[in-house]
Amino acid sequence: MKTENWAIVASLLAGVALVGFFAAPSLLRGPPRDQETLCPRTGPVGQTLILVDKSDPWSEVQAGRLKALVKQVGDELPADRMLSIYVFNDVFEPGFPALISLCNPGRTASEFIGNPRREYVKWVEKFGRPLDDALKLLTQPGKGNQSPIVEAIGDVVARRENRVESGDRKLLLVSDMLQNSSQYTVFGNDAGARDPEKLRQLLAKVWQSSGAASWALSVHQVQGLYEPQRLEQAATLWQQAFRKMNVSVSWDRL
């Protein structure tokens, strides 16, 4: 090949390399993101929602298990997936705010500077560090007269901000499952208390109206200060109702 042709090729290669050098950091930053939620502007890919019932007290051991559960979910959250944490107490207020609602932007690092990309640093700052403070609130439930569990589920899953357009949806419910509201209670001696059919009807209504059927449900039952027999009775009522509705649920004790 003639000398001038080699010069042209070398010049073209140098140009391509230069473009690549400046373009690579931009590509490594990933898609444009909302700076509040860190989600892609096109929307999150899937969502994990943790709903915590703090209407009754827990032991320190159970509080520690909740902390471990939340941190594990955060550590294993796939990139671009949203994690939302909601807490409710004995006074149910529709529209209660999320404690945390963020997407994991992923920890891709730049091969040129060896540092995590800017969005991942924000994820650590907005999720990892403040979560310790948030968990202090989560793990210190106050004793209340009611536990509006069904109502809280219906409220959060029906919200527009929790209707992700792509990916799956997972709902983790952390509660003693001792429902106690004007709509249904597991306490008392009246005809409606502990009536499995009445619980099924209430759940069926909420599942249909809120869109809860599109969520994969797991329940982490907290013992709190109640006797095991009471908790087992409540668990049986809920599980029977879910079976009759053909709702698959993963159930364990926290």
Short mmCIF file of C-alpha atoms in Angstrom, two decimals:
data_model
loop_
_atom_site.label_atom_id
_atom_site.label_comp_id
_atom_site.label_asym_id
_atom_site.label_seq_id
_atom_site.Cartn_x
_atom_site.Cartn_y
_atom_site.Cartn_z
CA MET A 1 0.00 0.00 0.00
CA LYS A 2 1.28 3.43 -0.85
CA THR A 3 2.57 5.68 1.91
CA GLU A 4 -0.22 8.22 1.39
CA ASN A 5 -2.87 5.47 1.73
CA TRP A 6 -1.36 4.31 5.01
CA ALA A 7 -1.48 7.89 6.21
CA ILE A 8 -5.20 8.13 5.38
CA VAL A 9 -5.99 4.84 7.16
CA ALA A 10 -3.98 5.87 10.20
CA SER A 11 -5.79 9.19 10.31
CA LEU A 12 -9.20 7.49 10.13
CA LEU A 13 -8.31 5.02 12.90
CA ALA A 14 -7.08 7.82 15.09
CA GLY A 15 -10.36 9.67 14.55
CA VAL A 16 -12.42 6.61 15.44
CA ALA A 17 -10.35 6.06 18.58
CA LEU A 18 -10.77 9.69 19.59
CA VAL A 19 -14.54 9.55 19.12
CA GLY A 20 -14.66 6.32 21.11
CA PHE A 21 -12.63 7.84 23.91
CA PHE A 22 -15.09 10.70 24.36
CA ALA A 23 -18.22 8.64 23.70
CA ALA A 24 -17.46 5.76 26.09
CA PRO A 25 -17.93 7.71 29.34
CA SER A 26 -21.28 8.93 28.06
CA LEU A 27 -22.37 5.39 27.24
CA LEU A 28 -21.20 4.13 30.63
CA ARG A 29 -23.46 6.63 32.34
CA GLY A 30 -26.41 4.65 31.03
CA PRO A 31 -29.84 5.98 30.00
CA PRO A 32 -31.14 9.41 31.10
CA ARG A 33 -32.58 9.20 34.60
CA ASP A 34 -34.96 11.05 36.86
CA GLN A 35 -32.69 12.63 39.47
CA GLU A 36 -35.16 12.10 42.31
CA THR A 37 -36.01 8.42 41.81
CA LEU A 38 -32.89 7.45 39.77
CA CYS A 39 -35.23 5.50 37.47
CA PRO A 40 -34.78 5.62 33.68
CA ARG A 41 -36.93 8.37 32.23
CA THR A 42 -38.66 5.67 30.22
CA GLY A 43 -39.78 4.17 33.54
CA PRO A 44 -38.56 1.45 35.92
CA VAL A 45 -38.22 -2.17 34.88
CA GLY A 46 -40.22 -3.97 37.54
CA GLN A 47 -40.96 -3.01 41.12
CA THR A 48 -40.51 -4.42 44.62
CA LEU A 49 -42.80 -2.89 47.23
CA ILE A 50 -42.31 -3.50 50.95
CA LEU A 51 -45.36 -2.69 53.07
CA VAL A 52 -44.68 -2.62 56.82
CA ASP A 53 -47.40 -2.75 59.47
CA LYS A 54 -46.15 -0.92 62.57
CA SER A 55 -49.43 -0.79 64.44
CA ASP A 56 -48.18 -3.20 67.13
CA PRO A 57 -44.86 -3.61 68.99
CA TRP A 58 -42.18 -6.11 68.00
CA SER A 59 -39.24 -7.65 69.80
CA GLU A 60 -35.67 -6.51 69.13
CA VAL A 61 -34.98 -9.83 67.41
CA GLN A 62 -37.84 -9.32 64.95
CA ALA A 63 -36.77 -5.72 64.37
CA GLY A 64 -33.30 -6.97 63.49
CA ARG A 65 -34.77 -9.51 61.07
CA LEU A 66 -36.74 -6.78 59.33
CA LYS A 67 -33.58 -4.75 58.91
CA ALA A 68 -31.80 -7.75 57.43
CA LEU A 69 -34.72 -8.44 55.07
CA VAL A 70 -34.83 -4.88 53.74
CA LYS A 71 -31.06 -4.72 53.27
CA GLN A 72 -31.07 -8.06 51.45
CA VAL A 73 -33.79 -6.84 49.09
CA GLY A 74 -31.78 -3.68 48.42
CA ASP A 75 -28.55 -5.59 47.83
CA GLU A 76 -30.21 -8.00 45.39
CA LEU A 77 -32.32 -5.43 43.53
CA PRO A 78 -31.63 -5.65 39.77
CA ALA A 79 -30.57 -2.54 37.89
CA ASP A 80 -33.43 -0.20 36.86
CA ARG A 81 -35.88 -1.91 39.23
CA MET A 82 -37.79 0.28 41.68
CA LEU A 83 -37.84 -0.38 45.42
CA SER A 84 -40.59 1.30 47.42
CA ILE A 85 -41.07 1.08 51.19
CA TYR A 86 -44.34 2.09 52.83
CA VAL A 87 -45.19 2.10 56.53
CA PHE A 88 -48.68 2.30 58.04
CA ASN A 89 -49.93 2.38 61.60
CA ASP A 90 -53.23 2.07 63.44
CA VAL A 91 -54.59 5.34 62.00
CA PHE A 92 -55.11 4.63 58.31
CA GLU A 93 -54.74 7.66 56.07
CA PRO A 94 -55.25 7.02 52.33
CA GLY A 95 -52.35 8.26 50.26
CA PHE A 96 -49.76 7.96 53.03
CA PRO A 97 -46.32 8.69 51.53
CA ALA A 98 -43.58 6.23 50.70
CA LEU A 99 -40.64 6.12 53.06
CA ILE A 100 -38.32 5.34 50.13
CA SER A 101 -39.03 5.03 46.39
CA LEU A 102 -35.89 4.62 44.26
CA CYS A 103 -34.50 2.65 41.34
CA ASN A 104 -31.17 0.88 41.49
CA PRO A 105 -29.16 2.43 38.62
CA GLY A 106 -26.58 -0.36 38.69
CA ARG A 107 -22.94 -0.12 39.65
CA THR A 108 -21.27 -0.09 36.21
CA ALA A 109 -17.88 1.62 36.53
CA SER A 110 -15.92 3.62 34.02
CA GLU A 111 -12.86 1.76 32.79
CA PHE A 112 -11.15 5.13 32.25
CA ILE A 113 -11.46 6.56 35.77
CA GLY A 114 -12.24 3.42 37.78
CA ASN A 115 -15.10 5.07 39.70
CA PRO A 116 -18.76 4.08 39.99
CA ARG A 117 -21.01 6.15 37.81
CA ARG A 118 -22.67 9.19 39.29
CA GLU A 119 -26.15 7.64 39.61
CA TYR A 120 -24.87 4.67 41.62
CA VAL A 121 -23.18 7.00 44.09
CA LYS A 122 -26.55 8.72 44.53
CA TRP A 123 -28.21 5.32 45.06
CA VAL A 124 -25.79 4.59 47.89
CA GLU A 125 -26.37 8.02 49.39
CA LYS A 126 -30.17 8.00 49.04
CA PHE A 127 -30.79 4.35 49.88
CA GLY A 128 -27.87 2.73 51.68
CA ARG A 129 -27.09 5.42 54.24
CA PRO A 130 -30.50 6.96 55.05
CA LEU A 131 -31.96 3.45 55.23
CA ASP A 132 -30.30 2.93 58.59
CA ASP A 133 -32.16 5.94 59.96
CA ALA A 134 -35.38 4.84 58.27
CA LEU A 135 -35.11 1.38 59.79
CA LYS A 136 -35.00 2.89 63.25
CA LEU A 137 -38.51 4.15 62.53
CA LEU A 138 -39.55 0.90 60.87
CA THR A 139 -38.39 -1.26 63.74
CA GLN A 140 -40.04 0.72 66.55
CA PRO A 141 -43.77 0.21 65.99
CA GLY A 142 -46.16 1.85 68.40
CA LYS A 143 -49.09 0.02 69.92
CA GLY A 144 -52.43 0.94 68.37
CA ASN A 145 -56.07 -0.06 68.55
CA GLN A 146 -56.42 -1.03 64.88
CA SER A 147 -54.48 -2.84 62.15
CA PRO A 148 -56.01 -1.89 58.78
CA ILE A 149 -53.93 -4.38 56.77
CA VAL A 150 -56.34 -5.02 53.90
CA GLU A 151 -57.03 -1.32 53.50
CA ALA A 152 -53.31 -0.47 53.36
CA ILE A 153 -52.64 -3.12 50.70
CA GLY A 154 -55.44 -1.83 48.52
CA ASP A 155 -54.27 1.76 48.88
CA VAL A 156 -50.62 1.32 47.88
CA VAL A 157 -51.01 -1.13 44.99
CA ALA A 158 -53.75 0.94 43.37
CA ARG A 159 -51.61 4.09 43.11
CA ARG A 160 -50.61 5.39 39.72
CA GLU A 161 -46.95 5.72 40.73
CA ASN A 162 -46.86 2.00 41.53
CA ARG A 163 -48.17 0.86 38.15
CA VAL A 164 -44.90 0.10 36.39
CA GLU A 165 -45.25 -0.31 32.64
CA SER A 166 -42.71 -3.12 32.26
CA GLY A 167 -41.30 -5.88 34.42
CA ASP A 168 -42.91 -7.82 37.24
CA ARG A 169 -44.29 -6.55 40.55
CA LYS A 170 -43.52 -8.00 43.97
CA LEU A 171 -45.30 -7.09 47.19
CA LEU A 172 -43.63 -7.99 50.50
CA LEU A 173 -46.02 -7.57 53.41
CA VAL A 174 -44.46 -7.41 56.89
CA SER A 175 -47.18 -7.67 59.54
CA ASP A 176 -48.53 -9.76 62.39
CA MET A 177 -51.57 -10.26 60.09
CA LEU A 178 -53.99 -9.55 62.94
CA GLN A 179 -56.45 -7.52 60.87
CA ASN A 180 -58.53 -5.21 63.04
CA SER A 181 -60.65 -2.56 61.34
CA SER A 182 -64.27 -1.61 60.85
CA GLN A 183 -64.37 -3.84 57.75
CA TYR A 184 -62.99 -7.00 59.35
CA THR A 185 -61.38 -8.08 62.62
CA VAL A 186 -59.80 -11.23 64.00
CA PHE A 187 -60.65 -10.06 67.53
CA GLY A 188 -63.89 -10.07 69.47
CA ASN A 189 -66.79 -12.47 69.79
CA ASP A 190 -69.34 -10.99 67.39
CA ALA A 191 -70.61 -12.96 64.40
CA GLY A 192 -68.27 -11.25 61.96
CA ALA A 193 -65.06 -11.79 63.90
CA ARG A 194 -62.82 -14.49 62.46
CA ASP A 195 -65.40 -15.29 59.78
CA PRO A 196 -63.30 -16.74 56.91
CA GLU A 197 -65.94 -15.98 54.29
CA LYS A 198 -66.18 -12.34 55.33
CA LEU A 199 -62.39 -12.00 55.05
CA ARG A 200 -62.46 -13.65 51.62
CA GLN A 201 -65.14 -11.26 50.41
CA LEU A 202 -63.18 -8.23 51.62
CA LEU A 203 -59.95 -9.47 50.06
CA ALA A 204 -61.68 -10.32 46.78
CA LYS A 205 -63.11 -6.81 46.60
CA VAL A 206 -59.74 -5.19 47.26
CA TRP A 207 -57.85 -7.51 44.88
CA GLN A 208 -60.25 -6.70 42.06
CA SER A 209 -60.55 -2.95 42.59
CA SER A 210 -56.87 -2.24 43.30
CA GLY A 211 -55.18 -4.47 40.74
CA ALA A 212 -53.43 -6.49 43.45
CA ALA A 213 -53.78 -9.63 41.34
CA SER A 214 -50.89 -8.42 39.16
CA TRP A 215 -48.50 -8.54 42.15
CA ALA A 216 -46.55 -11.56 43.42
CA LEU A 217 -47.29 -11.64 47.14
CA SER A 218 -45.10 -12.75 50.02
CA VAL A 219 -46.04 -12.39 53.69
CA HIS A 220 -43.48 -12.12 56.48
CA GLN A 221 -45.53 -12.57 59.63
CA VAL A 222 -44.20 -10.78 62.71
CA GLN A 223 -44.93 -12.38 66.05
CA GLY A 224 -44.84 -9.17 68.05
CA LEU A 225 -46.10 -9.68 71.58
CA TYR A 226 -48.95 -12.04 70.70
CA GLU A 227 -49.16 -15.71 71.57
CA PRO A 228 -48.32 -18.18 68.78
CA GLN A 229 -51.85 -19.61 68.78
CA ARG A 230 -53.35 -16.23 67.91
CA LEU A 231 -50.89 -15.75 65.06
CA GLU A 232 -51.48 -19.24 63.71
CA GLN A 233 -55.21 -18.66 63.75
CA ALA A 234 -54.80 -15.43 61.77
CA ALA A 235 -52.42 -17.09 59.31
CA THR A 236 -54.92 -19.89 58.69
CA LEU A 237 -57.75 -17.41 58.01
CA TRP A 238 -55.69 -15.45 55.49
CA GLN A 239 -54.29 -18.50 53.75
CA GLN A 240 -57.74 -20.06 53.40
CA ALA A 241 -59.07 -16.83 51.89
CA PHE A 242 -56.18 -16.61 49.43
CA ARG A 243 -56.63 -20.24 48.36
CA LYS A 244 -60.31 -19.69 47.64
CA MET A 245 -59.31 -16.69 45.51
CA ASN A 246 -56.59 -18.72 43.73
CA VAL A 247 -53.99 -16.22 44.93
CA SER A 248 -50.52 -17.71 45.33
CA VAL A 249 -48.70 -16.42 48.42
CA SER A 250 -45.34 -17.19 49.98
CA TRP A 251 -45.62 -17.19 53.79
CA ASP A 252 -43.00 -17.24 56.51
CA ARG A 253 -42.36 -15.94 60.03
CA LEU A 254 -40.07 -12.98 60.57
#
